[in-house]
């Protein structure tokens, strides 16, 4: 006999059906009433965000052209000789940029990059183009950026042309013009808008971008977002941006989905009642437990993978630190050895000779450490190139002379052959020249156990420049064919591991390659395993045709009297800086912390302040902000051993005019002060 169930059981099951069914019906009616407004809000929000993204993409590309024009203006046109390299980099970094050209003040296209594809446009006179010249002339003369309508180019294809004017001393010198086609970047932005259709027209009403068949999308004005995208100074010439739903029946389809959801909700409500009736909650709990267990298994797998990755990273870090520790200690040992020889009173060389070797060794080590710590800046192009007078042949002789003492214990023959009757004086970056030669020569010594190393120096004058060719040829172990294309990669060595025969961190050739490229030079290598290698370095420097007045004497004569404040919590650093300033005829007040520096700057108008960064009370950044808030015309120069990009950026944003690194030598100090206070100073605060 089947036992009759209590009526309460049926009522509970009925309520379990009626409650969710009533809720589904309420939600359905509310959804149906609010659907038009919801769709309108959705299209407005999506359209606003999309328009901002599209406009930001265009602005980012425009900024690249502005940056190139600014570099030309800041160098008073000297950067024209490098604009093609910069244009090449801009084309790599900005996908929408198709070419960059220079237009003269008369409206003639002087040059273009890349040239091969756009050869036919060179020499084009835009004054004869009614659709092009009036806007170009009017806006450029006012110093405004000009963006053309969607044009068909004379060399083929369509593009927008962006004209950025160049002025020297308020004189118009033409424009840097970039051609841009944003389709590829716009398509990537539109990838996440697959339910929407987009159309953008230029100021002439020409459609230059369309996504998801805008013409066949829904056309109800209530669900179309429209806005004007003002891209340049002329607000009358704006782009027309439109976004709508790609589905022409979006309202009805949403309503169909709501009807299906209502039916499903009612069916689900019935199922809930039945499930309650049959007490099936235990199976739901079991399913949830299984799902949770599966998720835990996935988490465990991910943790195991992360643990393995951490172990590999730790091994790589340990190997790198081990190599670098040995690499840095090697030149330190040379410095200690020279110090011991001087202390022992060796009579073979005069003490001045030891002091000179010690000074050069210390500078070489400092430059090596700086380049290692800032290798990311070298690869990103954030390295300044100095212009000082020096004799490349004399520098090379000094480097070879120093390394002759190093190779004595290896019984190697290190010789220098100079193929020049009279060495010329160059204007360029002596420190980087020394580093390039030192890295290549040190590498040759390291991998040569017997035989000789020959350094050959050739120079010739070409168009008021010194063209240098330096060959470093050794009889060392050579380079295997499979590694010759990798030797300039960072951390790459011919032998690795704890039992490797040759020391080094794998950075020397990489740094030499980067520095050579920074000086617009090249390094060539030929090698045969077991026989030896030859590295050929080609560089060019500006040539000084006649001897010039000593820079220090000229500096003392031409520089006005300056009020200077030196700020550093390290008394030794203050003494060194004060002595350097005295040698070039300048006196400085002293402050030993940030609070004292602010107080002195408020009591006296200083022309120049050298500001340390890391100080115990208030740091150099905060001290600079406080000083600049009242002393707008005071030039503050950061002076720190901290060379990280974050510190440099924070220093410049705090109000510093320049950021110098410790230790600073006399020639660098003269160059910086002359840059701001000399007869041809830029007077930038």
XYZ file of C-alpha atoms in Angstrom:
685
model
C 0.000 0.000 0.000
C 1.379 3.368 -1.062
C 1.480 5.839 1.756
C -0.169 9.148 0.942
C 2.103 12.139 1.133
C 1.169 14.987 3.488
C -0.591 17.946 1.832
C 2.089 20.256 3.250
C 4.608 18.537 0.983
C 2.538 19.425 -2.101
C 2.076 23.027 -0.996
C 5.830 23.476 -0.504
C 6.492 22.026 -3.961
C 3.808 24.322 -5.465
C 5.353 27.369 -3.784
C 8.768 26.336 -5.109
C 7.242 26.558 -8.585
C 5.096 29.738 -8.153
C 7.751 31.935 -6.534
C 10.461 31.571 -9.233
C 7.766 31.629 -11.968
C 6.403 34.955 -10.642
C 9.935 36.327 -10.402
C 10.646 35.310 -14.006
C 7.456 37.023 -15.192
C 8.288 40.213 -13.264
C 11.825 40.293 -14.677
C 10.511 39.687 -18.195
C 7.993 42.578 -18.019
C 10.610 44.906 -16.507
C 13.174 43.906 -19.160
C 10.682 44.478 -21.972
C 9.787 47.945 -20.656
C 13.409 49.021 -20.201
C 14.845 47.370 -23.325
C 14.760 50.511 -25.566
C 16.488 52.639 -22.944
C 18.989 49.883 -22.146
C 19.936 49.514 -25.813
C 20.245 53.293 -26.160
C 22.439 53.530 -23.057
C 24.553 50.637 -24.295
C 25.144 52.251 -27.688
C 25.985 55.623 -26.083
C 28.459 54.126 -23.607
C 30.102 51.856 -26.178
C 30.260 54.664 -28.724
C 31.806 57.109 -26.244
C 34.518 54.639 -25.189
C 35.211 53.522 -28.761
C 35.489 57.106 -30.013
C 37.935 57.887 -27.217
C 40.044 54.818 -28.116
C 40.060 55.706 -31.814
C 40.974 59.323 -31.095
C 43.706 58.259 -28.651
C 45.172 55.974 -31.327
C 45.301 58.861 -33.797
C 46.831 61.192 -31.174
C 49.547 58.677 -30.328
C 50.543 58.474 -33.994
C 50.443 62.287 -34.333
C 52.731 62.617 -31.317
C 55.419 60.605 -33.086
C 55.543 63.210 -35.911
C 55.522 66.048 -33.334
C 58.464 64.471 -31.510
C 60.513 64.298 -34.731
C 59.748 67.964 -35.507
C 60.659 68.993 -31.959
C 64.015 67.221 -32.161
C 64.803 69.112 -35.379
C 63.783 72.434 -33.813
C 65.662 71.806 -30.547
C 68.895 71.204 -32.468
C 68.391 74.241 -34.762
C 68.273 71.957 -37.770
C 71.295 69.814 -36.876
C 68.991 66.836 -36.477
C 68.121 66.961 -40.189
C 71.115 64.709 -40.797
C 69.569 62.051 -38.558
C 65.918 62.398 -39.471
C 65.905 59.314 -41.707
C 67.101 57.073 -38.875
C 64.428 58.564 -36.636
C 61.812 58.148 -39.391
C 62.812 54.497 -39.760
C 62.298 53.968 -36.034
C 58.934 55.768 -36.105
C 57.725 53.520 -38.957
C 58.638 50.467 -36.900
C 56.898 51.764 -33.775
C 53.771 53.255 -35.412
C 51.918 50.812 -37.620
C 49.650 53.473 -39.091
C 52.586 55.569 -40.308
C 53.402 54.693 -43.957
C 56.047 57.324 -44.770
C 57.610 60.540 -43.481
C 58.606 63.456 -45.724
C 60.162 66.911 -45.413
C 58.406 69.824 -47.160
C 60.309 73.088 -47.610
C 58.904 76.507 -46.760
C 58.194 76.983 -50.502
C 55.973 73.873 -50.528
C 58.419 71.509 -52.285
C 58.812 67.915 -51.040
C 62.561 67.782 -50.341
C 62.950 64.200 -49.146
C 60.897 61.196 -48.115
C 61.381 57.952 -46.223
C 61.096 55.192 -47.305
C 62.332 56.512 -50.632
C 61.942 53.439 -52.866
C 58.168 53.243 -52.608
C 57.655 56.999 -52.740
C 60.339 58.118 -55.214
C 57.795 59.755 -57.495
C 56.730 62.205 -54.753
C 60.174 63.744 -54.262
C 60.291 67.238 -55.730
C 56.501 67.520 -55.903
C 55.297 71.155 -55.715
C 52.204 71.174 -53.489
C 51.498 74.829 -54.277
C 49.894 73.556 -57.459
C 47.459 71.343 -55.520
C 44.366 73.361 -54.641
C 43.098 70.667 -52.295
C 46.392 70.606 -50.390
C 48.300 73.896 -50.396
C 45.868 76.461 -48.856
C 45.365 74.535 -45.581
C 49.069 73.635 -45.437
C 50.133 77.251 -45.842
C 47.519 78.837 -43.545
C 47.972 76.480 -40.586
C 51.726 76.049 -40.877
C 52.261 79.831 -40.914
C 50.278 79.997 -37.656
C 52.284 77.166 -36.109
C 49.311 74.767 -36.127
C 49.307 71.077 -36.996
C 47.333 70.363 -40.181
C 45.497 67.110 -40.923
C 44.246 66.748 -44.489
C 41.163 64.965 -45.689
C 41.436 61.369 -46.952
C 43.624 61.865 -50.037
C 44.653 59.828 -53.031
C 48.455 60.133 -53.119
C 50.418 60.909 -56.251
C 52.565 57.799 -55.704
C 49.444 55.645 -55.285
C 47.213 54.642 -52.392
C 45.148 56.705 -49.959
C 46.207 58.302 -46.702
C 45.868 61.225 -44.313
C 48.764 63.684 -44.362
C 49.789 65.270 -41.048
C 51.842 68.477 -41.374
C 53.829 69.604 -38.301
C 55.528 73.020 -38.868
C 59.192 73.656 -38.035
C 60.335 77.072 -36.849
C 63.840 78.360 -36.182
C 63.858 81.671 -34.264
C 60.233 82.318 -35.285
C 61.093 81.692 -38.941
C 59.069 79.074 -40.783
C 61.305 76.344 -42.265
C 58.731 73.961 -43.712
C 57.022 70.928 -42.227
C 57.634 67.351 -41.171
C 54.779 65.466 -42.812
C 53.644 61.922 -42.078
C 51.257 59.784 -44.095
C 48.918 57.679 -41.980
C 46.418 54.929 -42.701
C 44.691 53.819 -39.505
C 42.798 50.782 -40.864
C 44.989 48.128 -39.217
C 44.993 49.753 -35.766
C 41.276 50.586 -35.983
C 40.552 46.959 -36.876
C 42.330 45.806 -33.728
C 40.287 48.214 -31.630
C 37.126 47.020 -33.374
C 37.948 43.356 -32.746
C 36.167 43.531 -29.390
C 33.152 45.314 -30.923
C 31.919 42.439 -33.067
C 28.275 43.198 -32.171
C 28.583 46.757 -33.467
C 29.100 48.503 -36.798
C 31.314 51.577 -37.184
C 31.719 54.238 -39.859
C 34.119 57.215 -39.869
C 34.031 60.012 -42.456
C 36.490 62.846 -42.950
C 35.450 66.519 -43.077
C 34.523 66.135 -46.757
C 32.144 63.262 -45.988
C 34.456 60.622 -47.466
C 34.207 57.278 -45.665
C 37.738 56.164 -44.839
C 36.906 53.455 -42.311
C 33.958 51.043 -42.021
C 33.514 47.995 -39.824
C 30.831 45.273 -39.812
C 28.892 46.563 -42.871
C 27.589 49.797 -41.363
C 25.291 50.431 -44.334
C 23.271 47.248 -43.673
C 23.268 47.579 -39.859
C 20.274 48.800 -37.877
C 19.325 52.384 -38.842
C 17.028 53.542 -36.035
C 18.452 56.968 -34.971
C 17.668 56.123 -31.341
C 20.318 53.404 -31.453
C 23.025 55.271 -33.413
C 25.841 57.027 -31.608
C 27.332 60.028 -33.422
C 30.105 62.416 -32.470
C 32.559 64.816 -34.072
C 36.248 63.915 -33.715
C 38.219 67.196 -33.815
C 41.782 66.239 -34.734
C 43.521 69.551 -35.492
C 43.126 73.296 -34.863
C 40.224 73.769 -37.302
C 37.063 72.770 -35.418
C 35.106 73.096 -38.653
C 37.101 70.224 -40.159
C 36.233 67.312 -37.856
C 35.731 63.617 -38.515
C 32.242 62.192 -38.239
C 32.212 59.052 -36.043
C 29.132 56.760 -36.014
C 28.502 53.510 -34.125
C 25.421 51.317 -34.095
C 24.350 47.711 -33.616
C 25.510 45.423 -36.425
C 22.301 43.421 -36.157
C 19.553 45.329 -38.059
C 16.883 43.569 -35.942
C 18.582 44.063 -32.620
C 15.418 45.062 -30.739
C 13.329 42.115 -31.944
C 16.155 39.657 -31.437
C 16.657 40.863 -27.871
C 12.924 40.488 -27.311
C 13.071 36.956 -28.738
C 15.815 36.137 -26.317
C 13.681 37.543 -23.499
C 10.718 35.370 -24.607
C 12.934 32.326 -24.669
C 14.314 33.262 -21.274
C 10.788 33.591 -19.903
C 9.811 30.179 -21.243
C 13.003 28.706 -19.899
C 12.388 30.413 -16.547
C 8.892 28.956 -16.268
C 10.194 25.527 -17.205
C 12.997 25.894 -14.712
C 10.484 26.920 -12.047
C 8.570 23.730 -12.734
C 11.791 21.755 -12.467
C 12.580 23.426 -9.180
C 9.222 22.371 -7.817
C 9.771 18.817 -9.000
C 13.320 18.736 -7.676
C 12.066 19.910 -4.327
C 9.409 17.245 -4.453
C 11.968 14.488 -5.093
C 14.537 15.954 -2.684
C 17.334 16.041 -5.233
C 19.424 18.681 -3.467
C 21.919 15.999 -2.473
C 22.877 15.423 -6.111
C 23.386 19.175 -6.602
C 25.669 19.248 -3.576
C 27.606 16.287 -4.973
C 28.049 18.036 -8.319
C 29.278 21.182 -6.594
C 31.777 19.136 -4.612
C 33.091 17.520 -7.798
C 33.412 20.903 -9.498
C 35.280 22.295 -6.520
C 37.644 19.320 -6.523
C 38.358 19.811 -10.222
C 39.156 23.482 -9.678
C 41.522 22.572 -6.845
C 43.318 20.150 -9.140
C 43.777 22.921 -11.721
C 45.093 25.279 -9.027
C 47.583 22.646 -7.851
C 48.799 22.110 -11.420
C 49.268 25.845 -11.890
C 51.179 26.116 -8.580
C 53.492 23.288 -9.609
C 54.227 25.046 -12.923
C 54.920 28.343 -11.134
C 57.253 26.569 -8.709
C 59.200 25.058 -11.617
C 59.416 28.463 -13.319
C 60.698 30.031 -10.097
C 63.421 27.388 -9.828
C 64.562 28.009 -13.415
C 64.585 31.770 -12.828
C 66.649 31.303 -9.664
C 69.238 29.184 -11.517
C 69.498 31.767 -14.329
C 69.872 34.590 -11.812
C 72.575 32.761 -9.855
C 74.579 32.007 -13.015
C 74.359 35.617 -14.191
C 75.376 37.042 -10.789
C 78.283 34.603 -10.604
C 79.561 35.667 -14.036
C 79.122 39.378 -13.316
C 80.857 39.110 -9.935
C 83.948 37.690 -11.635
C 83.792 40.195 -14.510
C 83.694 43.230 -12.223
C 86.401 41.923 -9.893
C 88.869 41.551 -12.781
C 89.354 45.315 -13.430
C 89.171 45.919 -9.676
C 92.150 43.588 -9.238
C 94.064 45.675 -11.801
C 93.339 48.838 -9.796
C 94.391 47.165 -6.526
C 97.560 45.864 -8.201
C 98.549 49.347 -9.394
C 97.899 50.704 -5.893
C 100.130 48.013 -4.359
C 102.937 48.799 -6.848
C 102.752 52.478 -5.937
C 102.756 51.657 -2.221
C 105.772 49.341 -2.657
C 107.785 52.186 -4.186
C 108.537 50.391 -7.457
C 111.231 52.416 -9.225
C 110.500 51.143 -12.748
C 107.887 53.794 -13.329
C 107.333 57.268 -11.943
C 104.470 57.821 -9.524
C 102.671 60.144 -11.989
C 102.544 57.269 -14.472
C 100.897 55.039 -11.847
C 98.417 57.774 -10.968
C 97.478 58.174 -14.637
C 96.999 54.415 -15.062
C 94.968 54.270 -11.859
C 92.766 57.169 -13.003
C 92.131 55.597 -16.407
C 91.440 52.169 -14.883
C 88.955 53.675 -12.429
C 87.143 55.533 -15.218
C 87.037 52.405 -17.358
C 85.561 50.400 -14.481
C 83.005 53.119 -13.732
C 81.907 53.261 -17.373
C 81.651 49.450 -17.451
C 79.460 49.349 -14.335
C 77.270 52.200 -15.584
C 76.720 50.476 -18.923
C 75.906 47.155 -17.225
C 73.379 48.775 -14.900
C 71.887 50.866 -17.699
C 72.049 48.386 -20.575
C 68.292 48.690 -20.958
C 68.733 52.453 -21.498
C 71.409 51.836 -24.138
C 69.135 49.452 -26.043
C 66.232 51.937 -25.779
C 68.348 54.822 -27.109
C 68.294 56.830 -23.836
C 72.057 57.552 -23.793
C 73.568 60.982 -24.355
C 76.399 61.409 -26.855
C 79.073 63.873 -25.704
C 81.088 66.137 -28.010
C 84.569 66.773 -26.621
C 87.920 67.365 -28.288
C 90.280 64.366 -28.308
C 92.862 62.571 -30.403
C 91.613 59.065 -31.326
C 95.152 57.910 -32.093
C 96.438 59.104 -28.705
C 93.527 57.490 -26.878
C 94.182 54.212 -28.717
C 97.906 54.356 -27.853
C 97.013 54.874 -24.184
C 94.616 51.906 -24.174
C 97.163 49.602 -25.823
C 99.886 50.808 -23.421
C 97.708 49.976 -20.434
C 96.822 46.502 -21.738
C 100.485 45.764 -22.545
C 101.051 45.413 -18.815
C 98.085 43.043 -18.558
C 99.295 40.641 -21.272
C 102.866 40.352 -19.989
C 102.063 37.335 -17.809
C 100.463 35.562 -20.804
C 103.591 35.950 -22.976
C 101.551 37.605 -25.700
C 102.810 40.152 -28.218
C 100.446 43.155 -28.207
C 101.439 45.770 -30.800
C 99.928 48.897 -32.344
C 100.447 50.081 -35.929
C 99.307 53.649 -36.678
C 98.958 54.358 -40.418
C 98.812 58.135 -40.075
C 101.625 60.648 -40.303
C 99.803 63.286 -38.251
C 96.920 62.385 -35.963
C 93.962 64.729 -36.167
C 91.805 66.125 -33.359
C 88.221 64.852 -33.346
C 85.052 66.226 -31.788
C 82.983 63.371 -30.372
C 82.293 61.039 -27.460
C 85.714 60.023 -26.162
C 84.356 57.865 -23.297
C 82.280 55.671 -25.596
C 85.192 55.416 -28.054
C 87.392 54.161 -25.188
C 84.752 51.655 -24.077
C 84.325 50.202 -27.579
C 88.082 49.661 -28.051
C 88.519 48.384 -24.479
C 85.731 45.803 -24.796
C 86.990 44.447 -28.134
C 90.669 44.436 -27.073
C 89.877 42.838 -23.677
C 87.905 40.158 -25.485
C 90.863 39.434 -27.794
C 93.260 39.153 -24.824
C 90.878 36.887 -22.916
C 90.531 34.358 -25.744
C 94.188 34.405 -26.867
C 96.493 32.066 -24.910
C 99.518 32.280 -27.219
C 100.745 34.239 -30.209
C 100.000 37.896 -30.832
C 97.411 40.637 -30.999
C 97.814 43.338 -33.638
C 95.926 46.645 -33.492
C 95.996 48.639 -36.745
C 94.784 52.265 -36.821
C 93.885 54.088 -40.068
C 92.356 57.533 -40.366
C 91.485 59.772 -43.276
C 89.598 63.023 -43.653
C 86.363 62.872 -45.654
C 84.100 65.928 -45.986
C 85.465 67.606 -42.827
C 85.086 64.358 -40.875
C 87.638 61.849 -39.608
C 86.890 58.347 -40.892
C 88.484 55.784 -38.538
C 89.175 52.129 -39.275
C 90.545 50.144 -36.349
C 91.444 46.472 -36.784
C 92.037 44.210 -33.752
C 93.400 40.851 -34.939
C 94.328 37.980 -32.614
C 95.622 34.407 -32.845
C 93.175 33.116 -30.239
C 90.699 30.256 -30.135
C 88.427 31.720 -32.830
C 84.655 31.573 -33.023
C 82.644 28.501 -34.140
C 80.561 29.080 -37.261
C 77.335 28.319 -35.407
C 78.019 31.074 -32.823
C 79.440 33.869 -34.958
C 75.955 35.372 -35.489
C 75.247 35.321 -31.732
C 78.389 36.863 -30.230
C 76.884 40.374 -30.043
C 73.841 39.118 -28.086
C 73.873 39.936 -24.380
C 74.911 37.132 -21.948
C 76.167 34.953 -24.888
C 79.591 33.351 -24.257
C 81.667 30.766 -26.093
C 81.873 28.645 -22.931
C 79.464 28.607 -20.004
C 79.017 26.940 -16.650
C 81.170 26.750 -13.493
C 84.009 24.995 -15.335
C 84.304 27.472 -18.144
C 87.872 28.422 -19.012
C 87.337 32.108 -19.842
C 85.781 34.668 -17.525
C 83.207 37.330 -18.385
C 79.560 38.193 -18.050
C 78.722 37.988 -21.736
C 78.065 41.745 -21.962
C 81.276 43.156 -23.465
C 80.566 42.614 -27.152
C 76.889 43.498 -26.699
C 77.819 46.841 -25.109
C 80.457 47.520 -27.788
C 77.910 46.830 -30.535
C 75.280 49.123 -28.972
C 77.763 51.952 -28.402
C 79.126 51.649 -31.953
C 75.604 51.864 -33.377
C 74.926 54.852 -31.097
C 77.917 56.606 -32.722
C 76.587 55.602 -36.182
C 79.463 53.183 -36.723
C 79.817 49.496 -37.555
C 81.684 46.436 -36.260
C 82.683 43.661 -38.660
C 84.040 40.291 -37.571
C 85.777 37.461 -39.387
C 86.964 34.346 -37.584
C 88.134 30.766 -38.007
C 87.928 28.354 -35.105
C 91.394 27.471 -33.796
C 93.132 30.183 -35.848
C 91.934 33.542 -34.513
C 89.554 36.433 -35.071
C 89.620 39.944 -36.519
C 87.269 42.739 -35.437
C 87.114 45.857 -37.640
C 85.567 49.007 -36.131
C 84.471 51.830 -38.468
C 83.628 55.228 -36.931
C 83.332 58.842 -38.044
C 83.859 62.001 -35.983
C 83.781 65.704 -36.805
C 87.275 66.998 -37.506
C 88.744 70.125 -35.903
C 90.675 71.797 -38.719
C 92.642 74.217 -36.549
C 93.774 74.218 -32.913
C 91.287 75.963 -30.667
C 91.694 77.953 -27.535
C 91.786 75.683 -24.501
C 88.214 75.121 -23.476
C 88.896 75.785 -19.808
C 90.579 79.148 -20.503
C 87.799 80.172 -22.875
C 85.285 79.070 -20.258
C 86.849 81.208 -17.524
C 86.988 84.223 -19.845
C 83.450 83.972 -21.257
C 81.473 82.835 -18.193
C 79.671 85.476 -16.053
C 79.954 85.526 -12.260
C 77.553 82.934 -10.814
C 75.996 82.289 -7.414
C 76.252 78.510 -6.923
C 75.026 76.198 -4.141
C 76.333 72.603 -3.739
C 73.985 70.283 -1.788
C 75.115 66.820 -0.577
C 74.979 65.026 2.777
C 78.356 63.405 1.987
C 81.081 65.910 2.893
C 83.661 64.235 0.647
C 81.370 64.663 -2.371
C 80.909 68.357 -1.511
C 84.664 68.869 -1.238
C 85.291 67.190 -4.614
C 82.607 69.264 -6.351
C 83.846 72.498 -4.727
C 87.418 71.818 -5.842
C 86.298 71.093 -9.410
C 84.402 74.386 -9.476
C 87.430 76.275 -8.105
C 89.609 74.864 -10.895
C 87.346 76.486 -13.467
C 87.131 79.788 -11.584
C 83.829 79.355 -9.707
C 82.962 79.481 -5.994
C 80.093 77.621 -4.340
C 78.156 77.821 -1.054
C 77.545 74.473 0.674
C 74.468 72.796 2.198
C 74.620 69.378 3.832
C 70.916 68.447 3.663
C 67.681 69.329 1.893
C 66.280 71.537 4.668
C 69.460 73.652 4.757
C 69.416 73.923 0.962
C 65.818 75.242 0.928
C 66.630 77.773 3.649
C 69.715 79.069 1.820
C 67.853 79.268 -1.500
C 65.142 81.385 0.147
C 67.733 83.715 1.672
C 69.852 84.161 -1.472
C 69.112 84.120 -5.198
C 71.233 81.341 -6.667
C 71.856 81.003 -10.388
C 72.757 77.308 -10.155
C 72.183 74.559 -7.564
C 73.791 71.086 -7.691
C 71.301 68.854 -5.818
C 72.018 65.399 -4.368
C 69.028 63.010 -4.488
C 69.227 60.701 -1.470
C 69.432 62.763 1.754
C 68.209 61.906 5.275
C 65.714 64.678 6.056
C 64.004 65.679 2.815
C 65.290 64.201 -0.419
C 66.543 66.166 -3.424
C 63.247 65.836 -5.292
C 61.200 67.493 -2.529
C 63.891 70.138 -1.924
C 63.835 70.988 -5.643
C 60.033 71.348 -5.627
C 60.155 73.732 -2.675
C 62.954 75.826 -4.191
C 61.348 76.029 -7.642
C 58.014 77.074 -6.121
C 59.597 80.437 -5.192
C 62.786 80.637 -7.290
C 61.506 80.056 -10.817
C 64.715 81.199 -12.534
C 67.143 79.086 -10.501
C 68.597 76.189 -12.481
C 68.678 72.993 -10.396
C 70.817 70.095 -11.607
C 70.420 66.664 -10.055
C 73.744 65.036 -9.110
C 73.498 61.414 -7.989
C 74.938 57.928 -8.420
C 71.362 56.683 -8.883
C 70.994 56.296 -12.672
C 67.667 54.462 -12.834
C 65.061 55.754 -15.272
C 62.529 56.208 -12.451
C 64.895 58.530 -10.547
C 65.780 60.516 -13.678
C 62.107 60.944 -14.619
C 61.160 61.991 -11.069
C 64.032 64.475 -10.999
C 62.953 66.127 -14.239
C 59.307 66.241 -13.136
C 60.268 67.835 -9.808
C 61.743 70.835 -11.671
C 65.359 69.864 -12.338
C 66.799 71.205 -15.599
C 69.304 68.364 -15.952
C 70.317 65.141 -14.207
C 74.047 64.365 -13.832
C 75.659 61.185 -12.536
C 78.468 60.814 -10.010
C 81.374 61.021 -10.258
C 81.400 63.989 -12.638
C 84.709 64.998 -14.240
C 85.898 68.523 -15.046
C 85.216 68.379 -18.796
C 81.636 67.217 -18.235
C 81.123 69.925 -15.596
C 82.389 72.622 -17.969
C 80.158 71.355 -20.772
C 77.023 71.423 -18.619
C 77.629 74.886 -17.114
C 78.575 76.305 -20.521
C 75.379 74.844 -21.963
C 73.274 76.957 -19.580
C 75.423 80.043 -18.899
C 77.897 80.316 -21.792
C 77.673 82.855 -24.651
C 75.521 80.464 -26.681
C 73.539 79.073 -23.760
C 69.992 77.910 -24.259
C 68.770 79.779 -21.110
C 66.350 77.015 -20.224
C 65.127 76.979 -16.622
